[in-house]
Amino acid sequence: GNSVTQMEGPVTLSEEAFLTINCTYTATGYPSLFWYVQYPGEGLQLLLKATKADDKGSNKGFEATYRKETTSFHLEKGSVQVSDSAVYFCALSRDDKIIFGKGTRLHILP
Amino acid sequence: EAGVVQSPRYKIIEKKQPVAFWCNPISGHNTLYWYRQNLGQGPELLIRYENEEAVDDSQLPKDRFSAERLKGVDSTLKIQPAELGDSAVYLCASSVEGPRSEQFFGPGTRLTVL
C-alpha cells in the first residue's frame, strides 16, 4: 500500500544553519506530494507541494523536489530562523486518498 | 476569510461516555475531512465527505464512531461509547475539491478519555 516515511525528530539546529528533512514514499503511479507545517498552537497548513516528477515546490525559503527515481521529496532550507520551529509533515495523495508521515519536530536555537 | 472552525477545543470525559465534535469548513469548500492524530503521529483519515456524501469512511471504526454532514456544510463526529484509546486530537479539514487540492485544517479538538 501507499506510505510515507520521514526522518524522526526532534531536529535541533542553530539559526542560519542549512536544513534537510528527509521524506521517502511508496506508492503506485504518480502521487501528489506535500509538506505541511504545524506551528505551536496552530493547525496544520500547507507549506508546499509538487504534482509530478521533477517538479519543485517552494515557499517561505523552503524547497522540495519530487524525485521519482529515488521516491523522495526532501524538504530543504538554506538558512533557518527561530520562527521556523514547528512540526513538519510529509504527505502524499493518490487515488483520492491522502497519507501523512509521522512528522518531524524542528527546534531552531537563536 | 474565516478558517475552519472546530469546537470544543478541549474535552475530558470518562470512558463509556459519549462525545461529539463539531466542524464548520471554509465557505465554498465541497470536501470535508475528519482526522485523528495520536501523540507523535501524523493525522490519519477517519472519513471524507464530498458535499453531503461520505465517499471514504474505510478507516472509521463504525461500531462506535459516526459522522454526519447533513446539508453539505458543517459536520459532526460522534463517539459512543468512548474508550481510553480514543484519546487523541481530532482534526477537521476542508478543501475546494478532493485530496489533490490544498487542505485547510482547523485547530483540532483534544480529547482525553479517563
mmCIF file of C-alpha atoms in Angstrom:
data_model
loop_
_atom_site.group_PDB
_atom_site.id
_atom_site.type_symbol
_atom_site.label_atom_id
_atom_site.label_comp_id
_atom_site.label_asym_id
_atom_site.label_seq_id
_atom_site.Cartn_x
_atom_site.Cartn_y
_atom_site.Cartn_z
ATOM 1 C CA GLY A 1 0.000 0.000 0.000
ATOM 2 C CA ASN A 2 0.902 3.662 -0.089
ATOM 3 C CA SER A 3 3.083 5.001 2.701
ATOM 4 C CA VAL A 4 5.276 7.925 3.742
ATOM 5 C CA THR A 5 8.440 7.702 5.805
ATOM 6 C CA GLN A 6 10.123 10.786 7.172
ATOM 7 C CA MET A 7 13.109 11.250 9.403
ATOM 8 C CA GLU A 8 12.478 11.119 13.094
ATOM 9 C CA GLY A 9 12.961 14.164 15.212
ATOM 10 C CA PRO A 10 13.493 16.222 17.016
ATOM 11 C CA VAL A 11 15.928 18.055 14.799
ATOM 12 C CA THR A 12 17.803 20.859 16.558
ATOM 13 C CA LEU A 13 19.747 23.445 14.591
ATOM 14 C CA SER A 14 21.241 26.845 15.174
ATOM 15 C CA GLU A 15 19.814 29.860 13.421
ATOM 16 C CA GLU A 16 21.095 30.286 9.847
ATOM 17 C CA ALA A 17 22.003 26.602 9.542
ATOM 18 C CA PHE A 18 21.076 24.522 6.481
ATOM 19 C CA LEU A 19 18.061 22.280 6.924
ATOM 20 C CA THR A 20 17.178 18.967 5.339
ATOM 21 C CA ILE A 21 14.241 16.838 6.453
ATOM 22 C CA ASN A 22 14.123 13.560 4.557
ATOM 23 C CA CYS A 23 10.910 12.107 3.188
ATOM 24 C CA THR A 24 10.519 8.980 1.078
ATOM 25 C CA TYR A 25 7.339 7.424 -0.160
ATOM 26 C CA THR A 26 5.885 4.205 -1.501
ATOM 27 C CA ALA A 27 3.067 4.490 -3.998
ATOM 28 C CA THR A 28 1.900 3.157 -7.312
ATOM 29 C CA GLY A 29 1.902 5.548 -10.201
ATOM 30 C CA TYR A 30 2.409 9.248 -9.658
ATOM 31 C CA PRO A 31 1.088 10.627 -6.389
ATOM 32 C CA SER A 32 0.956 14.289 -5.494
ATOM 33 C CA LEU A 33 3.367 15.187 -2.707
ATOM 34 C CA PHE A 34 3.001 17.775 0.046
ATOM 35 C CA TRP A 35 4.758 19.300 3.000
ATOM 36 C CA TYR A 36 2.531 20.629 5.767
ATOM 37 C CA VAL A 37 3.741 22.606 8.777
ATOM 38 C CA GLN A 38 2.226 22.937 12.221
ATOM 39 C CA TYR A 39 3.406 25.893 14.258
ATOM 40 C CA PRO A 40 2.945 25.752 18.036
ATOM 41 C CA GLY A 41 -0.699 26.176 18.980
ATOM 42 C CA GLU A 42 -1.896 26.296 15.365
ATOM 43 C CA GLY A 43 -3.474 23.927 12.857
ATOM 44 C CA LEU A 44 -1.601 22.266 10.012
ATOM 45 C CA GLN A 45 -1.074 24.416 6.961
ATOM 46 C CA LEU A 46 0.247 23.640 3.531
ATOM 47 C CA LEU A 47 3.863 24.680 3.063
ATOM 48 C CA LEU A 48 4.472 23.476 -0.490
ATOM 49 C CA LYS A 49 3.503 20.794 -2.963
ATOM 50 C CA ALA A 50 4.524 19.076 -6.197
ATOM 51 C CA THR A 51 2.261 17.142 -8.505
ATOM 52 C CA LYS A 52 4.610 15.473 -10.969
ATOM 53 C CA ALA A 53 8.133 14.142 -11.250
ATOM 54 C CA ASP A 54 10.928 16.742 -11.209
ATOM 55 C CA ASP A 55 8.556 19.477 -10.017
ATOM 56 C CA LYS A 56 9.980 21.717 -7.334
ATOM 57 C CA GLY A 57 7.679 23.164 -4.719
ATOM 58 C CA SER A 58 8.833 26.267 -2.866
ATOM 59 C CA ASN A 59 7.514 28.661 -0.244
ATOM 60 C CA LYS A 60 8.965 30.857 2.522
ATOM 61 C CA GLY A 61 12.503 29.836 1.547
ATOM 62 C CA PHE A 62 11.709 26.116 1.752
ATOM 63 C CA GLU A 63 12.078 23.847 -1.276
ATOM 64 C CA ALA A 64 11.385 20.225 -2.115
ATOM 65 C CA THR A 65 11.865 18.392 -5.414
ATOM 66 C CA TYR A 66 9.730 15.443 -6.493
ATOM 67 C CA ARG A 67 12.258 12.694 -7.277
ATOM 68 C CA LYS A 68 10.594 9.723 -8.927
ATOM 69 C CA GLU A 69 13.818 7.734 -9.286
ATOM 70 C CA THR A 70 14.523 7.836 -5.553
ATOM 71 C CA THR A 71 10.867 8.147 -4.459
ATOM 72 C CA SER A 72 11.819 11.111 -2.322
ATOM 73 C CA PHE A 73 10.561 14.610 -1.519
ATOM 74 C CA HIS A 74 13.151 16.016 0.892
ATOM 75 C CA LEU A 75 12.485 19.416 2.456
ATOM 76 C CA GLU A 76 15.357 21.922 2.418
ATOM 77 C CA LYS A 77 16.024 25.469 3.521
ATOM 78 C CA GLY A 78 19.298 27.286 3.162
ATOM 79 C CA SER A 79 19.169 29.387 6.325
ATOM 80 C CA VAL A 80 16.662 28.592 9.063
ATOM 81 C CA GLN A 81 15.200 31.074 11.513
ATOM 82 C CA VAL A 82 13.882 30.673 15.033
ATOM 83 C CA SER A 83 10.392 31.224 13.628
ATOM 84 C CA ASP A 84 10.750 28.012 11.588
ATOM 85 C CA SER A 85 10.459 25.968 14.768
ATOM 86 C CA ALA A 86 7.467 23.719 14.164
ATOM 87 C CA VAL A 87 6.430 20.176 13.261
ATOM 88 C CA TYR A 88 6.733 19.311 9.568
ATOM 89 C CA PHE A 89 4.630 16.606 7.910
ATOM 90 C CA CYS A 90 5.300 14.994 4.559
ATOM 91 C CA ALA A 91 2.196 13.667 2.806
ATOM 92 C CA LEU A 92 1.107 12.029 -0.428
ATOM 93 C CA SER A 93 -2.182 11.943 -2.260
ATOM 94 C CA ARG A 94 -3.029 9.071 -4.569
ATOM 95 C CA ASP A 95 -6.352 7.617 -5.744
ATOM 96 C CA ASP A 96 -8.216 10.223 -3.720
ATOM 97 C CA LYS A 97 -6.507 9.141 -0.513
ATOM 98 C CA ILE A 98 -4.043 11.212 1.462
ATOM 99 C CA ILE A 99 -1.435 9.735 3.779
ATOM 100 C CA PHE A 100 0.686 11.695 6.232
ATOM 101 C CA GLY A 101 4.069 10.858 7.684
ATOM 102 C CA LYS A 102 4.608 10.886 11.426
ATOM 103 C CA GLY A 103 6.003 14.390 11.478
ATOM 104 C CA THR A 104 9.427 15.822 12.311
ATOM 105 C CA ARG A 105 9.764 18.347 15.102
ATOM 106 C CA LEU A 106 12.265 21.113 14.340
ATOM 107 C CA HIS A 107 13.871 23.305 17.013
ATOM 108 C CA ILE A 108 15.891 26.314 15.938
ATOM 109 C CA LEU A 109 18.160 27.834 18.547
ATOM 110 C CA PRO A 110 18.965 31.562 18.454
ATOM 111 C CA GLU B 1 -11.919 34.841 5.242
ATOM 112 C CA ALA B 2 -12.686 32.667 8.239
ATOM 113 C CA GLY B 3 -10.762 29.438 8.551
ATOM 114 C CA VAL B 4 -12.019 26.023 9.564
ATOM 115 C CA VAL B 5 -13.767 26.273 12.912
ATOM 116 C CA GLN B 6 -13.875 23.428 15.395
ATOM 117 C CA SER B 7 -15.435 23.100 18.794
ATOM 118 C CA PRO B 8 -14.807 22.343 21.523
ATOM 119 C CA ARG B 9 -11.042 22.832 21.629
ATOM 120 C CA TYR B 10 -10.650 20.509 24.591
ATOM 121 C CA LYS B 11 -12.815 17.761 26.032
ATOM 122 C CA ILE B 12 -12.274 15.497 29.005
ATOM 123 C CA ILE B 13 -14.672 12.624 29.559
ATOM 124 C CA GLU B 14 -14.802 9.314 31.357
ATOM 125 C CA LYS B 15 -14.726 6.100 29.398
ATOM 126 C CA LYS B 16 -18.053 4.807 28.148
ATOM 127 C CA GLN B 17 -19.409 8.340 27.876
ATOM 128 C CA PRO B 18 -20.473 9.806 24.523
ATOM 129 C CA VAL B 19 -18.748 12.793 22.950
ATOM 130 C CA ALA B 20 -19.347 14.915 19.866
ATOM 131 C CA PHE B 21 -17.152 17.259 17.873
ATOM 132 C CA TRP B 22 -18.334 19.962 15.525
ATOM 133 C CA CYS B 23 -16.680 21.411 12.438
ATOM 134 C CA ASN B 24 -17.574 24.304 10.164
ATOM 135 C CA PRO B 25 -15.453 24.273 6.999
ATOM 136 C CA ILE B 26 -14.402 27.199 4.866
ATOM 137 C CA SER B 27 -17.296 28.557 2.854
ATOM 138 C CA GLY B 28 -17.441 27.041 -0.611
ATOM 139 C CA HIS B 29 -15.284 24.031 0.210
ATOM 140 C CA ASN B 30 -17.003 20.893 -1.017
ATOM 141 C CA THR B 31 -14.702 18.383 0.629
ATOM 142 C CA LEU B 32 -14.558 17.879 4.384
ATOM 143 C CA TYR B 33 -12.224 15.541 6.257
ATOM 144 C CA TRP B 34 -12.076 14.214 9.787
ATOM 145 C CA TYR B 35 -8.694 13.003 11.009
ATOM 146 C CA ARG B 36 -7.423 11.514 14.238
ATOM 147 C CA GLN B 37 -3.923 12.413 15.341
ATOM 148 C CA ASN B 38 -2.322 10.382 18.080
ATOM 149 C CA LEU B 39 0.586 11.804 20.041
ATOM 150 C CA GLY B 40 3.750 11.819 17.963
ATOM 151 C CA GLN B 41 1.963 10.634 14.841
ATOM 152 C CA GLY B 42 0.654 12.183 11.678
ATOM 153 C CA PRO B 43 -3.049 12.672 11.023
ATOM 154 C CA GLU B 44 -4.966 9.547 9.998
ATOM 155 C CA LEU B 45 -8.067 9.960 7.902
ATOM 156 C CA LEU B 46 -11.303 8.802 9.500
ATOM 157 C CA ILE B 47 -13.819 9.976 6.913
ATOM 158 C CA ARG B 48 -14.026 12.206 3.862
ATOM 159 C CA TYR B 49 -17.154 13.916 2.574
ATOM 160 C CA GLU B 50 -17.799 15.277 -0.875
ATOM 161 C CA ASN B 51 -20.681 17.647 -0.184
ATOM 162 C CA GLU B 52 -23.061 15.594 1.969
ATOM 163 C CA GLU B 53 -21.856 12.186 0.765
ATOM 164 C CA ALA B 54 -19.335 10.140 2.740
ATOM 165 C CA VAL B 55 -17.042 8.910 -0.044
ATOM 166 C CA ASP B 56 -14.328 7.346 2.104
ATOM 167 C CA ASP B 57 -15.120 6.013 5.556
ATOM 168 C CA SER B 58 -12.963 2.900 5.340
ATOM 169 C CA GLN B 59 -10.922 3.886 8.418
ATOM 170 C CA LEU B 60 -13.852 4.917 10.577
ATOM 171 C CA PRO B 61 -14.495 2.441 13.448
ATOM 172 C CA LYS B 62 -18.172 2.150 12.744
ATOM 173 C CA ASP B 63 -19.049 0.249 15.883
ATOM 174 C CA ARG B 64 -18.566 3.383 17.971
ATOM 175 C CA PHE B 65 -17.887 6.286 15.621
ATOM 176 C CA SER B 66 -20.416 8.078 13.481
ATOM 177 C CA ALA B 67 -20.381 11.253 11.440
ATOM 178 C CA GLU B 68 -22.793 13.376 9.510
ATOM 179 C CA ARG B 69 -22.775 16.331 7.165
ATOM 180 C CA LEU B 70 -26.450 16.797 6.584
ATOM 181 C CA LYS B 71 -26.561 19.913 4.422
ATOM 182 C CA GLY B 72 -23.121 19.578 2.930
ATOM 183 C CA VAL B 73 -21.723 22.325 5.134
ATOM 184 C CA ASP B 74 -20.881 21.747 8.779
ATOM 185 C CA SER B 75 -20.262 18.312 10.214
ATOM 186 C CA THR B 76 -20.405 16.410 13.477
ATOM 187 C CA LEU B 77 -18.256 13.472 14.546
ATOM 188 C CA LYS B 78 -19.525 11.367 17.430
ATOM 189 C CA ILE B 79 -18.012 8.649 19.575
ATOM 190 C CA GLN B 80 -20.284 6.452 21.653
ATOM 191 C CA PRO B 81 -19.108 4.963 23.900
ATOM 192 C CA ALA B 82 -15.632 6.420 24.223
ATOM 193 C CA GLU B 83 -12.698 4.186 25.137
ATOM 194 C CA LEU B 84 -9.348 5.032 26.692
ATOM 195 C CA GLY B 85 -7.632 4.526 23.335
ATOM 196 C CA ASP B 86 -9.741 7.259 21.758
ATOM 197 C CA SER B 87 -7.671 9.935 23.481
ATOM 198 C CA ALA B 88 -6.205 11.954 20.624
ATOM 199 C CA VAL B 89 -6.566 15.199 18.721
ATOM 200 C CA TYR B 90 -9.443 15.173 16.252
ATOM 201 C CA LEU B 91 -8.798 17.376 13.267
ATOM 202 C CA CYS B 92 -11.218 18.702 10.712
ATOM 203 C CA ALA B 93 -10.042 19.949 7.342
ATOM 204 C CA SER B 94 -11.658 21.171 4.160
ATOM 205 C CA SER B 95 -10.625 21.665 0.563
ATOM 206 C CA VAL B 96 -12.179 23.109 -2.536
ATOM 207 C CA GLU B 97 -12.407 19.732 -4.208
ATOM 208 C CA GLY B 98 -10.777 16.438 -3.369
ATOM 209 C CA PRO B 99 -7.483 15.329 -1.743
ATOM 210 C CA ARG B 100 -5.280 16.707 -4.511
ATOM 211 C CA SER B 101 -6.243 20.251 -3.624
ATOM 212 C CA GLU B 102 -4.832 22.097 -0.634
ATOM 213 C CA GLN B 103 -6.412 21.149 2.650
ATOM 214 C CA PHE B 104 -7.100 23.781 5.295
ATOM 215 C CA PHE B 105 -7.063 22.476 8.828
ATOM 216 C CA GLY B 106 -8.879 23.564 11.926
ATOM 217 C CA PRO B 107 -7.097 23.831 15.294
ATOM 218 C CA GLY B 108 -8.405 20.447 16.395
ATOM 219 C CA THR B 109 -10.199 19.099 19.455
ATOM 220 C CA ARG B 110 -8.015 17.460 22.068
ATOM 221 C CA LEU B 111 -9.941 14.578 23.628
ATOM 222 C CA THR B 112 -8.872 12.969 26.872
ATOM 223 C CA VAL B 113 -10.694 9.843 27.985
ATOM 224 C CA LEU B 114 -10.183 8.921 31.635
#
